[in-house]
CSV table of C-alpha atoms in Angstrom, one decimal:
chain,number,residue,atom,x,y,z
A,1,UNK,CA,21.5,-6.8,-17.8
A,2,UNK,CA,24.7,-8.5,-19.0
A,3,UNK,CA,25.9,-8.8,-15.4
A,4,UNK,CA,22.6,-10.5,-14.3
A,5,UNK,CA,22.7,-12.9,-17.2
A,6,UNK,CA,26.4,-13.7,-16.5
A,7,UNK,CA,25.5,-14.4,-12.8
A,8,UNK,CA,22.7,-16.7,-13.9
A,9,UNK,CA,25.0,-18.6,-16.3
A,10,UNK,CA,27.7,-19.0,-13.6
A,11,UNK,CA,25.1,-20.3,-11.2
A,12,UNK,CA,23.7,-22.8,-13.7
A,13,UNK,CA,27.3,-24.1,-14.1
A,14,UNK,CA,28.1,-24.2,-10.4
A,15,UNK,CA,24.7,-25.6,-9.2
A,16,UNK,CA,25.4,-28.9,-10.9
A,17,UNK,CA,27.4,-29.9,-7.8
A,18,UNK,CA,24.5,-29.1,-5.5
A,19,UNK,CA,21.6,-31.3,-4.6
A,20,UNK,CA,17.9,-30.8,-5.7
A,21,UNK,CA,18.4,-27.2,-6.8
A,22,UNK,CA,15.3,-25.8,-8.6
A,23,UNK,CA,16.4,-23.1,-11.0
A,24,UNK,CA,13.8,-21.1,-12.9
A,25,UNK,CA,13.9,-18.4,-15.5
A,26,UNK,CA,10.7,-16.7,-16.7
A,27,UNK,CA,10.4,-14.2,-19.5
A,28,UNK,CA,7.3,-12.2,-18.9
A,29,UNK,CA,5.6,-9.2,-20.5
A,30,UNK,CA,6.7,-6.9,-17.7
A,31,UNK,CA,10.0,-8.3,-16.4
A,32,UNK,CA,12.5,-11.1,-16.5
A,33,UNK,CA,12.4,-13.2,-13.3
A,34,UNK,CA,15.1,-15.6,-12.0
A,35,UNK,CA,14.8,-17.7,-8.8
A,36,UNK,CA,16.6,-20.6,-7.2
A,37,UNK,CA,16.6,-22.5,-3.9
A,38,UNK,CA,19.6,-24.5,-2.7
A,39,UNK,CA,19.3,-26.8,0.3
A,40,UNK,CA,22.3,-29.1,1.2
A,41,UNK,CA,23.1,-31.3,4.1
A,42,UNK,CA,26.5,-30.7,5.9
A,43,UNK,CA,27.1,-34.5,5.6
A,44,UNK,CA,25.1,-37.4,4.2
A,45,UNK,CA,22.5,-38.4,6.7
A,46,UNK,CA,23.0,-35.3,8.9
A,47,UNK,CA,20.1,-33.3,10.3
A,48,UNK,CA,22.1,-30.1,9.8
A,49,UNK,CA,22.6,-28.2,6.6
A,50,UNK,CA,22.4,-24.9,4.9
A,51,UNK,CA,20.1,-23.1,2.5
A,52,UNK,CA,20.3,-20.2,0.0
A,53,UNK,CA,17.3,-18.7,-1.7
A,54,UNK,CA,17.5,-16.0,-4.4
A,55,UNK,CA,14.9,-14.1,-6.5
A,56,UNK,CA,15.8,-11.4,-9.0
A,57,UNK,CA,13.4,-9.2,-11.0
A,58,UNK,CA,14.8,-7.3,-14.0
A,59,UNK,CA,12.1,-4.9,-15.3
A,60,UNK,CA,11.9,-3.6,-18.9
A,61,UNK,CA,10.7,-0.2,-17.5
A,62,UNK,CA,12.1,1.3,-14.3
A,63,UNK,CA,11.1,4.9,-14.8
A,64,UNK,CA,8.2,5.5,-12.3
A,65,UNK,CA,7.0,8.5,-14.4
A,66,UNK,CA,6.3,6.0,-17.2
A,67,UNK,CA,4.6,3.5,-14.9
A,68,UNK,CA,7.7,1.5,-14.2
A,69,UNK,CA,9.0,0.1,-10.9
A,70,UNK,CA,12.6,-0.5,-9.6
A,71,UNK,CA,14.4,-3.8,-10.2
A,72,UNK,CA,14.3,-6.2,-7.3
A,73,UNK,CA,16.8,-8.5,-5.7
A,74,UNK,CA,16.2,-10.8,-2.7
A,75,UNK,CA,18.7,-13.2,-1.0
A,76,UNK,CA,18.2,-15.4,2.0
A,77,UNK,CA,20.9,-17.6,3.7
A,78,UNK,CA,20.3,-20.1,6.5
A,79,UNK,CA,21.8,-22.8,8.7
A,80,UNK,CA,19.2,-25.5,9.0
A,81,UNK,CA,18.3,-28.3,11.4
A,82,UNK,CA,15.7,-31.0,10.7
A,83,UNK,CA,13.8,-31.9,13.8
A,84,UNK,CA,11.2,-34.1,12.1
A,85,UNK,CA,11.0,-35.6,8.6
A,86,UNK,CA,8.5,-32.9,7.7
A,87,UNK,CA,9.8,-30.0,9.9
A,88,UNK,CA,13.0,-27.9,9.6
A,89,UNK,CA,14.1,-24.9,11.7
A,90,UNK,CA,16.3,-22.3,9.9
A,91,UNK,CA,18.2,-19.3,11.2
A,92,UNK,CA,20.2,-16.8,9.1
A,93,UNK,CA,19.7,-13.6,7.1
A,94,UNK,CA,17.3,-11.9,4.8
A,95,UNK,CA,18.4,-9.2,2.4
A,96,UNK,CA,16.9,-6.8,-0.1
A,97,UNK,CA,18.2,-3.3,-1.1
A,98,UNK,CA,15.0,-1.9,0.5
A,99,UNK,CA,15.2,-3.7,3.8
A,100,UNK,CA,19.0,-4.2,4.1
A,101,UNK,CA,20.2,-7.2,6.1
A,102,UNK,CA,17.9,-8.6,8.7
A,103,UNK,CA,18.2,-11.6,11.1
A,104,UNK,CA,15.7,-14.2,9.9
A,105,UNK,CA,14.1,-17.2,11.6
A,106,UNK,CA,12.0,-19.7,9.7
A,107,UNK,CA,10.0,-22.9,10.4
A,108,UNK,CA,9.5,-25.0,7.3
A,109,UNK,CA,6.8,-27.6,7.0
A,110,UNK,CA,7.2,-29.9,4.0
A,111,UNK,CA,5.2,-32.9,2.7
A,112,UNK,CA,5.8,-35.0,-0.4
A,113,UNK,CA,3.9,-37.8,-2.1
A,114,UNK,CA,4.2,-39.5,-5.5
A,115,UNK,CA,2.6,-36.6,-7.3
A,116,UNK,CA,2.3,-33.8,-4.7
A,117,UNK,CA,4.8,-31.6,-3.0
A,118,UNK,CA,3.8,-28.9,-0.4
A,119,UNK,CA,5.8,-26.4,1.6
A,120,UNK,CA,4.5,-23.9,4.2
A,121,UNK,CA,7.0,-21.6,5.9
A,122,UNK,CA,6.3,-18.8,8.4
A,123,UNK,CA,9.2,-16.4,8.9
A,124,UNK,CA,10.2,-13.6,11.2
A,125,UNK,CA,12.7,-10.9,10.3
A,126,UNK,CA,14.3,-8.8,13.1
A,127,UNK,CA,15.7,-5.4,12.4
A,128,UNK,CA,15.0,-1.7,12.8
A,129,UNK,CA,11.6,-2.6,11.4
A,130,UNK,CA,10.4,-6.1,12.2
A,131,UNK,CA,8.6,-8.1,9.5
A,132,UNK,CA,6.4,-11.2,9.4
A,133,UNK,CA,6.0,-13.4,6.4
A,134,UNK,CA,4.2,-16.5,5.2
A,135,UNK,CA,5.4,-18.5,2.2
A,136,UNK,CA,3.6,-21.4,0.6
A,137,UNK,CA,4.2,-23.7,-2.4
A,138,UNK,CA,2.1,-26.5,-3.9
A,139,UNK,CA,3.3,-28.7,-6.8
A,140,UNK,CA,1.4,-31.3,-8.7
A,141,UNK,CA,3.2,-33.6,-11.2
A,142,UNK,CA,1.2,-36.5,-12.4
A,143,UNK,CA,2.5,-38.8,-15.1
A,144,UNK,CA,1.1,-38.2,-18.6
A,145,UNK,CA,3.2,-40.6,-20.7
A,146,UNK,CA,6.3,-42.8,-20.1
A,147,UNK,CA,8.5,-39.8,-20.9
A,148,UNK,CA,6.5,-36.8,-19.7
A,149,UNK,CA,4.7,-35.4,-16.7
A,150,UNK,CA,2.4,-32.5,-16.1
A,151,UNK,CA,4.1,-29.7,-14.1
A,152,UNK,CA,1.9,-27.3,-12.1
A,153,UNK,CA,2.8,-25.1,-9.2
A,154,UNK,CA,1.0,-22.5,-7.1
A,155,UNK,CA,3.4,-20.4,-5.0
A,156,UNK,CA,2.6,-17.4,-2.7
A,157,UNK,CA,4.3,-15.0,-0.3
A,158,UNK,CA,2.9,-12.3,1.9
A,159,UNK,CA,5.0,-10.0,4.1
A,160,UNK,CA,3.8,-7.5,6.7
A,161,UNK,CA,5.5,-5.1,9.1
A,162,UNK,CA,4.5,-2.7,11.9
A,163,UNK,CA,3.0,-0.3,9.3
A,164,UNK,CA,1.0,-3.0,7.5
A,165,UNK,CA,1.4,-4.7,4.2
A,166,UNK,CA,4.9,-4.7,2.7
A,167,UNK,CA,5.0,-7.1,-0.3
A,168,UNK,CA,3.0,-10.1,-1.6
A,169,UNK,CA,2.9,-12.2,-4.7
A,170,UNK,CA,1.0,-15.2,-6.2
A,171,UNK,CA,2.6,-17.4,-8.9
A,172,UNK,CA,1.0,-20.0,-11.1
A,173,UNK,CA,3.0,-22.2,-13.4
A,174,UNK,CA,1.5,-24.8,-15.8
A,175,UNK,CA,3.6,-26.8,-18.3
A,176,UNK,CA,5.3,-30.1,-19.1
A,177,UNK,CA,8.1,-32.0,-17.3
A,178,UNK,CA,10.4,-33.8,-19.7
A,179,UNK,CA,13.8,-35.3,-18.8
A,180,UNK,CA,13.8,-33.3,-15.5
A,181,UNK,CA,13.2,-30.0,-17.4
A,182,UNK,CA,9.9,-28.1,-16.8
A,183,UNK,CA,8.6,-25.5,-19.3
A,184,UNK,CA,5.3,-23.8,-20.0
A,185,UNK,CA,3.3,-20.7,-19.3
A,186,UNK,CA,3.3,-18.7,-16.0
A,187,UNK,CA,1.7,-15.7,-14.4
A,188,UNK,CA,2.8,-13.7,-11.3
A,189,UNK,CA,0.6,-11.2,-9.5
A,190,UNK,CA,2.5,-8.7,-7.4
A,191,UNK,CA,1.3,-6.5,-4.6
A,192,UNK,CA,3.3,-3.6,-3.1
A,193,UNK,CA,2.9,-1.4,0.0
A,194,UNK,CA,0.1,-0.5,2.3
A,195,UNK,CA,-2.0,0.6,-0.7
A,196,UNK,CA,-1.4,-2.8,-2.3
A,197,UNK,CA,-0.5,-1.5,-5.8
A,198,UNK,CA,-0.9,-4.5,-8.1
A,199,UNK,CA,1.1,-5.5,-11.2
A,200,UNK,CA,0.8,-8.7,-13.3
A,201,UNK,CA,3.6,-10.5,-15.2
A,202,UNK,CA,2.8,-13.3,-17.6
A,203,UNK,CA,4.9,-15.2,-20.0
A,204,UNK,CA,7.0,-18.4,-20.6
A,205,UNK,CA,9.1,-20.2,-18.0
A,206,UNK,CA,11.8,-22.9,-18.0
A,207,UNK,CA,12.9,-24.7,-14.9
A,208,UNK,CA,15.3,-27.5,-14.1
A,209,UNK,CA,16.3,-29.5,-11.0
A,210,UNK,CA,20.1,-29.4,-10.9
């Protein structure tokens, strides 16, 4: 636990030098969840860049005999090329302790307006066992006062392989945006395996764009 918290602290410190890095920590009733997404251009105005995505789950109970599940860690790293203002191709790697490292190819569709932000990303992972994934995100941030905005987000992921369903989740966040810091309540619904075992984690989150 101390190592995870130290890694999070170091990332918060180092991420200040990156661009548009959403960093989120959620303290739930079942587990502590940390996630970030870094996307940087190789040079100002360049169509090329790189991306790193990380998601860590630290559970309070990992003993399966007591109804627990293992901790989770996911990392993705990509080289990116923007072929259209709303379309980016990405190629790189996907890693979890369960799947090991896989070659990963992604097409990302993104659209942003004054209050809305949307991403849809189909992904293919090549390895001993191929996998197919669909990721989506929808944010709505209307102005409430001169100093605050509403922050709301729906995020989902579903991953399938040759044997059927691997892993899915749906996340909902609702809170307040004040001085580029978002905080509020959240819930995550997780599904695992072909039998789609379901767990729910609800609690408080804090998020910041570095």
